[in-house]
């Protein structure tokens, strides 16, 4: 919250009296503004005001635990979506026949994989703080259950002829017993139900201090208030302000009507609660309150909970996604610019791809290709990609389906295997085609063709007389000599087969 004040009215006042009035109003407004700002900075979570007993404290802690655990929801939710995007872009890259677009798709796939790894690492690190906070909250809720049970403790004189009397010293001894029949301080079961007695809300990002039941004050939960002796007569003084002896005085107790009874009243929350600061203010939520510094060996449970809650609440809600991806943002991703520099021949000479000045052409290309807006990006690299066909296999039958229909890593792996099989078949075909048209094979074919004599034809290396003509032997034409140098001496187009020929 910010205060903006102006003295324009003071300057424009028509008279000294008006000027003084404006000054007074200006001062009052300024004080109110700063007071309001200070209050906002120091104001605790308003929902915490509803914590007035064991049961509402339990409800607040329950909802606080839920809120803390949800601080990782966005990070966790981003991972499945990124996995889906990475899978689709990889499949699209493998089926892409345009080399430059294949580079663009491959870069996106690897960026998504990088984001997945980063989000997992962030979640694992944050989970340590979250788990610690949840454990402390659970411990406190266990203490609250114990405190709630204690609140039902009742002390009473045992009934029956179990007592003893001392006739010489007049010191009768009464035997006591404890039960849990006293009215509970609050209905914990009801408060934990779907229809709680008191509705509790939690705003964890405004929580700066927390009130907890103090483990060292659990005796105050027991609701014994007084011991009442009922005599028949002769009590010395029935007035107030007496000590123990004066109160009993010379009271006479009749054997049939004398009694002693412990009186119980509901204890107030203030007797057994303790407040612990988590942050100094709402404007200083990047550091725990100074009271949570130092050695922790002698800390009471309440401080351990506050410290754990502080560290969990300080976690930033940060995660990486491609939900707003566009050319400009993608040109700033290291893996994108380096991948395209290494993949695209037009930019292989770029020495420093991360420098937008030195590699301006590369960065401009990335911005243009991925689109100026996220809508441009989404249409080209998500919506259109989802409709691209890829092969799947069911038994001995191969079918074409949309990339969007490949929804698991296993299905993607099997589809990639089919694509790879088609690539291998194409490379073999290209090799055979090359071998049959190589200069050496052409010379052999020419020599064979010139020979008309069957005997001489069959005697020539690489020739055979067939169908009335001297031709190159089939074995020589296939190029199956195992010469790897020959197989590497030409450029192989490794782009996958056009999808229509995948079904054969």
Short mmCIF file of C-alpha atoms in Angstrom, two decimals:
data_model
loop_
_atom_site.label_atom_id
_atom_site.label_comp_id
_atom_site.label_asym_id
_atom_site.label_seq_id
_atom_site.Cartn_x
_atom_site.Cartn_y
_atom_site.Cartn_z
CA UNK A 1 0.00 0.00 0.00
CA UNK A 2 1.33 3.45 -0.89
CA UNK A 3 0.37 6.96 0.25
CA UNK A 4 0.19 9.73 -2.34
CA UNK A 5 -0.29 13.23 -0.94
CA UNK A 6 -0.55 16.59 -2.68
CA UNK A 7 -0.11 20.15 -1.44
CA UNK A 8 -1.74 21.73 -4.48
CA UNK A 9 -4.80 22.66 -2.44
CA UNK A 10 -2.65 24.48 0.10
CA UNK A 11 -0.99 26.62 -2.57
CA UNK A 12 -4.31 27.48 -4.18
CA UNK A 13 -6.00 28.55 -0.93
CA UNK A 14 -7.75 31.91 -1.30
CA UNK A 15 -7.06 33.14 2.23
CA UNK A 16 -4.78 32.43 5.21
CA UNK A 17 -7.70 30.80 6.98
CA UNK A 18 -8.34 28.47 4.05
CA UNK A 19 -4.63 27.78 3.88
CA UNK A 20 -4.53 26.70 7.52
CA UNK A 21 -7.61 24.53 6.96
CA UNK A 22 -5.99 22.83 4.00
CA UNK A 23 -2.80 22.30 6.02
CA UNK A 24 -4.75 20.68 8.83
CA UNK A 25 -6.63 18.43 6.42
CA UNK A 26 -3.41 17.59 4.64
CA UNK A 27 -1.70 16.62 7.91
CA UNK A 28 -4.68 14.56 9.07
CA UNK A 29 -4.88 12.75 5.74
CA UNK A 30 -1.16 12.02 5.79
CA UNK A 31 -1.32 10.60 9.31
CA UNK A 32 -4.31 8.43 8.41
CA UNK A 33 -2.56 7.22 5.28
CA UNK A 34 0.62 6.23 7.10
CA UNK A 35 -1.32 4.66 9.95
CA UNK A 36 -3.33 2.60 7.47
CA UNK A 37 -0.16 1.54 5.68
CA UNK A 38 1.52 0.54 8.93
CA UNK A 39 -1.55 -1.44 9.96
CA UNK A 40 -1.60 -3.29 6.64
CA UNK A 41 2.07 -4.18 7.03
CA UNK A 42 1.60 -5.53 10.56
CA UNK A 43 -1.92 -6.97 10.21
CA UNK A 44 -2.02 -10.71 10.71
CA UNK A 45 -4.07 -13.15 8.67
CA UNK A 46 -7.66 -12.07 9.49
CA UNK A 47 -8.76 -15.70 9.59
CA UNK A 48 -6.48 -16.29 12.56
CA UNK A 49 -8.72 -14.12 14.75
CA UNK A 50 -11.24 -16.98 14.77
CA UNK A 51 -8.80 -19.17 16.72
CA UNK A 52 -10.23 -19.04 20.24
CA UNK A 53 -9.84 -22.58 21.60
CA UNK A 54 -8.32 -25.99 20.97
CA UNK A 55 -10.82 -26.90 18.26
CA UNK A 56 -10.49 -23.75 16.16
CA UNK A 57 -6.71 -23.93 16.52
CA UNK A 58 -6.87 -27.46 15.13
CA UNK A 59 -9.00 -26.29 12.19
CA UNK A 60 -6.65 -23.43 11.42
CA UNK A 61 -3.61 -25.72 11.47
CA UNK A 62 -5.39 -28.22 9.24
CA UNK A 63 -6.11 -25.57 6.61
CA UNK A 64 -2.65 -24.06 6.96
CA UNK A 65 -1.12 -27.48 6.25
CA UNK A 66 -3.30 -27.84 3.16
CA UNK A 67 -2.30 -24.37 1.92
CA UNK A 68 1.40 -25.06 2.49
CA UNK A 69 1.20 -28.39 0.68
CA UNK A 70 -0.49 -26.68 -2.28
CA UNK A 71 2.40 -24.28 -2.77
CA UNK A 72 3.88 -26.87 -5.12
CA UNK A 73 0.69 -27.54 -7.07
CA UNK A 74 1.58 -25.28 -10.00
CA UNK A 75 5.07 -26.74 -10.24
CA UNK A 76 3.74 -30.29 -10.11
CA UNK A 77 0.96 -29.55 -12.61
CA UNK A 78 3.43 -28.07 -15.10
CA UNK A 79 5.42 -31.31 -15.42
CA UNK A 80 2.77 -33.54 -17.12
CA UNK A 81 1.97 -30.80 -19.63
CA UNK A 82 5.65 -30.31 -20.46
CA UNK A 83 6.06 -34.07 -20.87
CA UNK A 84 3.20 -34.10 -23.33
CA UNK A 85 4.68 -31.17 -25.27
CA UNK A 86 8.17 -32.71 -25.37
CA UNK A 87 6.74 -36.00 -26.64
CA UNK A 88 4.73 -34.38 -29.43
CA UNK A 89 7.57 -32.13 -30.61
CA UNK A 90 9.97 -35.06 -30.74
CA UNK A 91 7.55 -37.10 -32.83
CA UNK A 92 6.96 -34.10 -35.08
CA UNK A 93 10.70 -33.58 -35.51
CA UNK A 94 11.21 -37.22 -36.50
CA UNK A 95 8.49 -37.02 -39.15
CA UNK A 96 9.48 -33.58 -40.46
CA UNK A 97 10.96 -33.55 -44.00
CA UNK A 98 12.11 -29.94 -43.88
CA UNK A 99 15.53 -29.78 -42.20
CA UNK A 100 15.10 -26.26 -40.80
CA UNK A 101 11.72 -27.01 -39.24
CA UNK A 102 13.14 -30.21 -37.82
CA UNK A 103 15.71 -28.11 -35.98
CA UNK A 104 13.01 -25.80 -34.62
CA UNK A 105 10.93 -28.73 -33.37
CA UNK A 106 13.93 -30.52 -31.88
CA UNK A 107 14.92 -27.39 -29.99
CA UNK A 108 11.44 -27.12 -28.46
CA UNK A 109 11.49 -30.76 -27.41
CA UNK A 110 14.80 -30.34 -25.60
CA UNK A 111 13.68 -27.09 -23.96
CA UNK A 112 10.61 -28.86 -22.58
CA UNK A 113 12.83 -31.64 -21.22
CA UNK A 114 15.07 -29.07 -19.56
CA UNK A 115 12.06 -27.38 -17.95
CA UNK A 116 10.82 -30.73 -16.66
CA UNK A 117 14.18 -31.38 -15.00
CA UNK A 118 14.25 -27.87 -13.48
CA UNK A 119 10.71 -28.17 -12.13
CA UNK A 120 11.44 -31.57 -10.62
CA UNK A 121 14.57 -30.24 -8.94
CA UNK A 122 12.69 -27.21 -7.61
CA UNK A 123 9.88 -29.41 -6.30
CA UNK A 124 12.31 -31.79 -4.59
CA UNK A 125 14.13 -28.92 -2.88
CA UNK A 126 10.92 -27.20 -1.79
CA UNK A 127 9.41 -30.47 -0.63
CA UNK A 128 11.97 -30.66 2.19
CA UNK A 129 10.68 -27.42 3.72
CA UNK A 130 7.06 -28.34 3.09
CA UNK A 131 7.45 -31.78 4.65
CA UNK A 132 9.13 -30.28 7.73
CA UNK A 133 6.25 -27.81 8.18
CA UNK A 134 3.61 -30.51 7.72
CA UNK A 135 5.34 -32.72 10.28
CA UNK A 136 5.41 -29.92 12.87
CA UNK A 137 1.75 -29.11 12.24
CA UNK A 138 0.81 -32.76 12.61
CA UNK A 139 2.72 -32.97 15.91
CA UNK A 140 0.85 -29.93 17.22
CA UNK A 141 -2.49 -31.37 16.18
CA UNK A 142 -1.59 -34.49 18.13
CA UNK A 143 -0.92 -32.32 21.18
CA UNK A 144 -4.30 -30.69 20.66
CA UNK A 145 -6.01 -34.07 20.77
CA UNK A 146 -4.26 -34.77 24.07
CA UNK A 147 -5.22 -31.34 25.39
CA UNK A 148 -8.81 -31.86 24.30
CA UNK A 149 -8.94 -35.15 26.17
CA UNK A 150 -7.46 -33.46 29.25
CA UNK A 151 -10.18 -30.83 29.10
CA UNK A 152 -12.70 -33.56 29.94
CA UNK A 153 -10.88 -34.53 33.14
CA UNK A 154 -13.10 -34.56 36.22
CA UNK A 155 -11.98 -35.09 39.82
CA UNK A 156 -14.52 -36.34 42.32
CA UNK A 157 -14.78 -38.04 45.70
CA UNK A 158 -15.25 -41.75 45.32
CA UNK A 159 -18.69 -43.00 46.19
CA UNK A 160 -19.36 -45.74 48.70
CA UNK A 161 -17.77 -46.69 52.02
CA UNK A 162 -14.19 -46.44 50.87
CA UNK A 163 -13.08 -43.54 53.04
CA UNK A 164 -11.29 -43.56 56.38
CA UNK A 165 -11.68 -41.50 59.54
CA UNK A 166 -9.24 -40.65 62.31
CA UNK A 167 -11.29 -40.23 65.51
CA UNK A 168 -8.40 -39.15 67.67
CA UNK A 169 -7.04 -36.42 65.40
CA UNK A 170 -10.19 -35.59 63.54
CA UNK A 171 -8.42 -36.01 60.18
CA UNK A 172 -10.74 -37.88 57.84
CA UNK A 173 -9.24 -39.09 54.56
CA UNK A 174 -11.39 -39.01 51.45
CA UNK A 175 -10.46 -41.07 48.43
CA UNK A 176 -10.64 -39.35 45.05
CA UNK A 177 -10.89 -40.50 41.44
CA UNK A 178 -10.53 -38.96 38.00
CA UNK A 179 -12.81 -39.51 35.02
CA UNK A 180 -13.26 -38.00 31.57
CA UNK A 181 -16.91 -37.23 32.12
CA UNK A 182 -16.53 -33.47 32.33
CA UNK A 183 -17.98 -31.42 29.48
CA UNK A 184 -15.28 -30.96 26.84
CA UNK A 185 -13.89 -27.49 26.26
CA UNK A 186 -15.12 -27.64 22.63
CA UNK A 187 -16.49 -30.19 20.18
CA UNK A 188 -13.40 -31.32 18.28
CA UNK A 189 -15.26 -33.98 16.30
CA UNK A 190 -17.84 -31.45 15.14
CA UNK A 191 -15.18 -28.89 14.26
CA UNK A 192 -13.39 -31.47 12.10
CA UNK A 193 -16.57 -32.41 10.26
CA UNK A 194 -17.88 -30.98 7.00
CA UNK A 195 -20.13 -28.67 9.03
CA UNK A 196 -17.80 -27.18 11.66
CA UNK A 197 -19.07 -25.09 14.52
CA UNK A 198 -16.79 -22.22 13.51
CA UNK A 199 -15.84 -21.56 9.89
CA UNK A 200 -12.10 -21.08 9.51
CA UNK A 201 -10.30 -19.45 6.58
CA UNK A 202 -6.57 -19.19 6.03
CA UNK A 203 -4.55 -16.65 4.07
CA UNK A 204 -1.03 -18.01 4.46
CA UNK A 205 0.59 -15.13 2.57
CA UNK A 206 -0.67 -12.75 5.29
CA UNK A 207 0.25 -14.88 8.30
CA UNK A 208 2.93 -13.16 10.40
CA UNK A 209 2.28 -14.70 13.84
CA UNK A 210 0.49 -17.76 15.12
CA UNK A 211 -1.19 -18.66 18.41
CA UNK A 212 -0.70 -22.22 19.63
CA UNK A 213 -1.57 -24.32 22.64
CA UNK A 214 1.54 -24.37 24.82
CA UNK A 215 2.75 -27.84 25.76
CA UNK A 216 4.07 -26.47 29.06
CA UNK A 217 0.62 -25.16 30.01
CA UNK A 218 -1.49 -28.25 29.40
CA UNK A 219 -2.37 -28.42 33.10
CA UNK A 220 -4.39 -25.25 32.57
CA UNK A 221 -6.67 -27.16 30.22
CA UNK A 222 -8.08 -29.15 33.13
CA UNK A 223 -11.10 -27.19 34.23
CA UNK A 224 -10.99 -27.58 38.05
CA UNK A 225 -11.99 -24.29 39.58
CA UNK A 226 -12.74 -24.94 43.27
CA UNK A 227 -13.45 -27.44 46.04
CA UNK A 228 -16.78 -27.02 47.75
CA UNK A 229 -17.47 -28.49 51.20
CA UNK A 230 -21.10 -28.84 52.19
CA UNK A 231 -21.52 -28.73 56.00
CA UNK A 232 -24.65 -28.77 58.14
CA UNK A 233 -23.79 -26.01 60.63
CA UNK A 234 -21.27 -24.15 62.82
CA UNK A 235 -19.08 -22.79 59.99
CA UNK A 236 -17.20 -19.86 61.53
CA UNK A 237 -17.53 -17.50 58.59
CA UNK A 238 -19.43 -17.76 55.37
CA UNK A 239 -17.95 -14.53 53.96
CA UNK A 240 -15.26 -14.12 51.33
CA UNK A 241 -11.59 -13.37 51.67
CA UNK A 242 -10.80 -16.29 53.95
CA UNK A 243 -7.82 -18.60 54.02
CA UNK A 244 -8.27 -22.35 54.07
CA UNK A 245 -8.57 -22.67 57.85
CA UNK A 246 -10.90 -19.70 58.16
CA UNK A 247 -13.13 -20.98 55.40
CA UNK A 248 -13.59 -24.34 57.08
CA UNK A 249 -13.65 -22.82 60.55
CA UNK A 250 -15.64 -24.95 62.98
CA UNK A 251 -17.98 -26.33 60.36
CA UNK A 252 -19.99 -29.31 61.51
CA UNK A 253 -20.56 -32.09 59.04
CA UNK A 254 -23.38 -34.51 59.49
CA UNK A 255 -22.64 -38.09 58.59
CA UNK A 256 -25.55 -38.32 56.21
CA UNK A 257 -25.34 -34.95 54.49
CA UNK A 258 -21.75 -33.73 54.58
CA UNK A 259 -19.94 -33.77 51.26
CA UNK A 260 -17.06 -32.32 49.32
CA UNK A 261 -17.26 -31.59 45.61
CA UNK A 262 -14.79 -30.31 43.02
CA UNK A 263 -16.32 -27.63 40.85
CA UNK A 264 -15.36 -27.39 37.18
CA UNK A 265 -15.54 -24.42 34.80
CA UNK A 266 -14.49 -24.13 31.19
CA UNK A 267 -10.91 -22.79 31.05
CA UNK A 268 -10.18 -19.79 28.88
CA UNK A 269 -7.87 -20.22 25.87
CA UNK A 270 -5.65 -17.42 27.13
CA UNK A 271 -4.51 -19.57 30.06
CA UNK A 272 -2.81 -22.19 27.91
CA UNK A 273 -1.99 -20.49 24.60
CA UNK A 274 1.23 -18.85 23.44
CA UNK A 275 1.85 -16.53 20.49
CA UNK A 276 4.90 -16.93 18.25
CA UNK A 277 6.00 -14.47 15.56
CA UNK A 278 6.79 -15.92 12.14
CA UNK A 279 7.68 -12.74 10.22
CA UNK A 280 8.36 -9.19 11.37
CA UNK A 281 5.75 -7.80 8.97
CA UNK A 282 4.05 -8.54 5.67
CA UNK A 283 6.67 -6.42 3.93
CA UNK A 284 9.48 -8.59 5.29
CA UNK A 285 8.42 -12.08 4.28
CA UNK A 286 11.83 -13.00 2.85
CA UNK A 287 13.31 -13.55 6.31
CA UNK A 288 12.02 -15.25 9.44
CA UNK A 289 11.43 -13.20 12.59
CA UNK A 290 14.61 -12.64 14.61
CA UNK A 291 13.09 -14.64 17.45
CA UNK A 292 13.47 -17.73 15.28
CA UNK A 293 17.24 -17.31 14.92
CA UNK A 294 19.93 -19.10 16.87
CA UNK A 295 20.30 -22.60 18.37
CA UNK A 296 17.14 -24.67 18.44
CA UNK A 297 18.06 -27.32 21.02
CA UNK A 298 16.10 -25.72 23.85
CA UNK A 299 13.22 -24.38 21.77
CA UNK A 300 9.67 -25.21 22.81
CA UNK A 301 7.50 -27.00 20.24
CA UNK A 302 5.70 -23.78 19.28
CA UNK A 303 8.92 -22.16 18.04
CA UNK A 304 9.86 -25.24 16.01
CA UNK A 305 6.47 -25.08 14.30
CA UNK A 306 6.79 -21.35 13.62
CA UNK A 307 10.27 -21.80 12.13
CA UNK A 308 9.17 -24.65 9.87
CA UNK A 309 6.08 -22.71 8.78
CA UNK A 310 8.23 -19.66 8.03
CA UNK A 311 10.59 -21.61 5.76
CA UNK A 312 7.66 -23.17 3.92
CA UNK A 313 5.86 -19.84 3.52
CA UNK A 314 9.01 -18.21 2.14
CA UNK A 315 9.01 -20.59 -0.82
CA UNK A 316 8.44 -18.73 -4.06
CA UNK A 317 5.77 -19.97 -6.42
CA UNK A 318 8.15 -20.34 -9.34
CA UNK A 319 7.95 -22.89 -12.11
CA UNK A 320 8.90 -23.07 -15.77
CA UNK A 321 6.29 -23.56 -18.49
CA UNK A 322 5.75 -22.82 -22.16
CA UNK A 323 2.25 -21.49 -21.56
CA UNK A 324 3.23 -18.07 -22.94
CA UNK A 325 5.95 -19.12 -25.37
CA UNK A 326 6.65 -16.85 -28.35
CA UNK A 327 9.59 -15.93 -30.52
CA UNK A 328 10.97 -13.22 -28.27
CA UNK A 329 10.98 -15.30 -25.08
CA UNK A 330 12.29 -18.40 -26.83
CA UNK A 331 15.20 -16.45 -28.33
CA UNK A 332 16.37 -15.90 -24.74
CA UNK A 333 16.49 -19.61 -23.94
CA UNK A 334 20.04 -20.92 -24.08
CA UNK A 335 19.09 -24.43 -25.17
CA UNK A 336 17.03 -23.03 -28.07
CA UNK A 337 19.71 -20.79 -29.56
CA UNK A 338 22.50 -23.35 -29.09
CA UNK A 339 20.44 -26.23 -30.47
CA UNK A 340 19.47 -24.32 -33.61
CA UNK A 341 23.05 -23.05 -34.06
CA UNK A 342 24.32 -26.64 -33.96
CA UNK A 343 21.49 -28.05 -36.06
CA UNK A 344 20.90 -25.46 -38.80
CA UNK A 345 23.69 -25.16 -41.42
CA UNK A 346 22.85 -21.50 -41.96
CA UNK A 347 24.01 -20.66 -38.43
CA UNK A 348 26.80 -23.16 -37.76
CA UNK A 349 29.36 -20.35 -37.97
CA UNK A 350 27.89 -18.47 -34.99
CA UNK A 351 30.49 -18.54 -32.21
CA UNK A 352 28.46 -16.98 -29.39
CA UNK A 353 24.79 -17.93 -29.92
CA UNK A 354 23.76 -16.53 -26.55
CA UNK A 355 24.83 -13.00 -27.49
CA UNK A 356 21.85 -11.30 -29.16
CA UNK A 357 24.15 -8.69 -30.71
CA UNK A 358 26.87 -10.98 -32.05
CA UNK A 359 24.27 -13.54 -33.13
CA UNK A 360 21.58 -11.11 -34.24
CA UNK A 361 20.69 -13.02 -37.39
CA UNK A 362 20.16 -16.21 -35.39
CA UNK A 363 18.03 -14.44 -32.78
CA UNK A 364 15.96 -12.66 -35.43
CA UNK A 365 15.39 -15.99 -37.17
CA UNK A 366 14.20 -17.62 -33.94
CA UNK A 367 11.84 -14.72 -33.18
CA UNK A 368 10.37 -14.85 -36.66
CA UNK A 369 9.96 -18.62 -36.88
CA UNK A 370 8.37 -19.11 -33.47
CA UNK A 371 6.00 -16.18 -33.92
CA UNK A 372 5.53 -12.73 -32.47
CA UNK A 373 2.74 -13.78 -30.12
CA UNK A 374 1.87 -16.90 -28.19
CA UNK A 375 -1.18 -17.38 -30.40
CA UNK A 376 1.11 -17.49 -33.45
CA UNK A 377 3.34 -20.01 -31.70
CA UNK A 378 0.43 -22.13 -30.52
CA UNK A 379 -1.13 -22.42 -33.96
CA UNK A 380 2.07 -23.43 -35.72
CA UNK A 381 3.84 -25.50 -33.09
CA UNK A 382 0.96 -26.95 -31.11
CA UNK A 383 -2.39 -26.99 -32.93
CA UNK A 384 -0.97 -27.85 -36.36
CA UNK A 385 1.48 -30.35 -34.87
CA UNK A 386 -1.30 -32.20 -33.06
CA UNK A 387 -2.95 -32.96 -36.41
CA UNK A 388 0.19 -34.41 -37.99
CA UNK A 389 0.00 -38.13 -38.76
CA UNK A 390 2.37 -40.71 -37.30
CA UNK A 391 2.40 -44.51 -37.61
CA UNK A 392 1.20 -46.95 -34.98
CA UNK A 393 1.04 -50.72 -35.12
CA UNK A 394 -1.70 -53.07 -34.03
CA UNK A 395 -0.60 -56.66 -34.55
CA UNK A 396 0.65 -56.87 -38.13
CA UNK A 397 -1.31 -53.81 -39.21
CA UNK A 398 0.18 -50.31 -39.37
CA UNK A 399 -2.14 -47.32 -39.02
CA UNK A 400 -1.77 -43.56 -39.13
CA UNK A 401 -3.01 -41.50 -36.17
CA UNK A 402 -2.75 -37.87 -35.06
CA UNK A 403 0.25 -37.00 -32.93
CA UNK A 404 -2.20 -35.84 -30.26
CA UNK A 405 -3.39 -39.45 -29.97
CA UNK A 406 0.04 -40.56 -28.74
CA UNK A 407 -0.40 -39.89 -25.03
CA UNK A 408 2.15 -42.10 -23.26
CA UNK A 409 5.92 -42.49 -23.37
CA UNK A 410 5.53 -46.16 -24.29
CA UNK A 411 3.29 -45.36 -27.26
CA UNK A 412 5.73 -42.66 -28.36
CA UNK A 413 8.67 -45.09 -28.15
CA UNK A 414 6.86 -47.66 -30.31
CA UNK A 415 5.92 -44.98 -32.84
CA UNK A 416 9.53 -43.77 -32.97
CA UNK A 417 10.59 -47.36 -33.61
CA UNK A 418 8.25 -47.54 -36.62
CA UNK A 419 9.58 -44.23 -37.93
CA UNK A 420 13.14 -45.48 -37.48
CA UNK A 421 12.33 -48.69 -39.35
CA UNK A 422 11.07 -46.64 -42.29
CA UNK A 423 14.20 -44.48 -42.21
CA UNK A 424 16.40 -47.57 -42.30
CA UNK A 425 14.45 -48.96 -45.25
CA UNK A 426 14.82 -45.68 -47.10
CA UNK A 427 18.56 -45.54 -46.46
CA UNK A 428 18.97 -49.07 -47.80
CA UNK A 429 17.04 -48.14 -50.90
CA UNK A 430 19.17 -45.05 -51.39
CA UNK A 431 22.34 -47.12 -51.01
CA UNK A 432 21.25 -49.66 -53.61
CA UNK A 433 20.24 -46.89 -55.99
CA UNK A 434 23.62 -45.23 -55.54
CA UNK A 435 25.53 -48.48 -56.02
CA UNK A 436 23.77 -49.24 -59.29
CA UNK A 437 24.67 -45.85 -60.75
CA UNK A 438 28.23 -45.45 -59.46
CA UNK A 439 30.99 -44.81 -62.06
CA UNK A 440 32.54 -48.23 -61.44
CA UNK A 441 29.28 -50.05 -61.98
CA UNK A 442 28.57 -47.97 -65.09
CA UNK A 443 31.96 -48.93 -66.60
CA UNK A 444 31.33 -52.63 -65.81
CA UNK A 445 27.91 -52.48 -67.41
CA UNK A 446 29.39 -50.87 -70.54
CA UNK A 447 32.11 -53.55 -70.83
CA UNK A 448 29.60 -56.34 -70.41
CA UNK A 449 27.24 -54.86 -72.98
CA UNK A 450 29.98 -54.70 -75.65
CA UNK A 451 30.69 -58.43 -75.40
CA UNK A 452 28.48 -60.53 -77.72
CA UNK A 453 30.10 -63.93 -77.21
CA UNK A 454 28.47 -65.92 -74.42
CA UNK A 455 31.65 -67.71 -73.35
CA UNK A 456 33.73 -64.56 -73.28
CA UNK A 457 30.93 -62.72 -71.48
CA UNK A 458 30.81 -65.26 -68.69
CA UNK A 459 34.58 -65.07 -68.45
CA UNK A 460 34.60 -61.33 -67.82
CA UNK A 461 34.67 -60.19 -64.21
CA UNK A 462 31.27 -58.98 -63.07
CA UNK A 463 29.47 -60.13 -66.23
CA UNK A 464 27.07 -62.90 -67.09
CA UNK A 465 25.26 -63.90 -70.28
CA UNK A 466 21.52 -63.71 -69.62
CA UNK A 467 18.43 -63.38 -71.81
CA UNK A 468 20.61 -63.31 -74.95
CA UNK A 469 22.70 -60.38 -73.65
CA UNK A 470 25.88 -59.85 -71.68
CA UNK A 471 24.86 -58.06 -68.44
CA UNK A 472 26.26 -57.07 -65.08
CA UNK A 473 25.90 -59.81 -62.48
CA UNK A 474 23.15 -59.13 -59.96
CA UNK A 475 25.50 -59.58 -56.96
CA UNK A 476 27.80 -56.87 -58.27
CA UNK A 477 24.89 -54.53 -58.89
CA UNK A 478 23.55 -54.75 -55.33
CA UNK A 479 26.76 -53.50 -53.81
CA UNK A 480 26.72 -56.08 -50.99
CA UNK A 481 30.49 -56.21 -50.74
CA UNK A 482 30.64 -54.92 -47.16
CA UNK A 483 32.69 -51.90 -48.23
CA UNK A 484 31.83 -49.37 -45.57
CA UNK A 485 33.90 -46.70 -47.26
CA UNK A 486 31.62 -46.88 -50.23
CA UNK A 487 28.55 -46.66 -48.06
CA UNK A 488 29.87 -43.50 -46.44
CA UNK A 489 31.01 -41.86 -49.62
CA UNK A 490 27.65 -40.34 -50.42
CA UNK A 491 25.14 -38.11 -48.66
CA UNK A 492 22.13 -39.99 -47.30
CA UNK A 493 18.85 -38.16 -46.94
CA UNK A 494 17.82 -39.33 -43.50
CA UNK A 495 14.42 -37.67 -43.59
CA UNK A 496 11.67 -40.21 -42.92
CA UNK A 497 9.60 -41.70 -45.70
CA UNK A 498 6.62 -39.67 -46.77
CA UNK A 499 3.82 -40.87 -44.55
CA UNK A 500 1.59 -42.26 -47.35
CA UNK A 501 4.16 -45.01 -47.98
CA UNK A 502 4.23 -46.04 -44.33
CA UNK A 503 1.29 -48.33 -44.96
CA UNK A 504 2.50 -51.24 -46.99
#
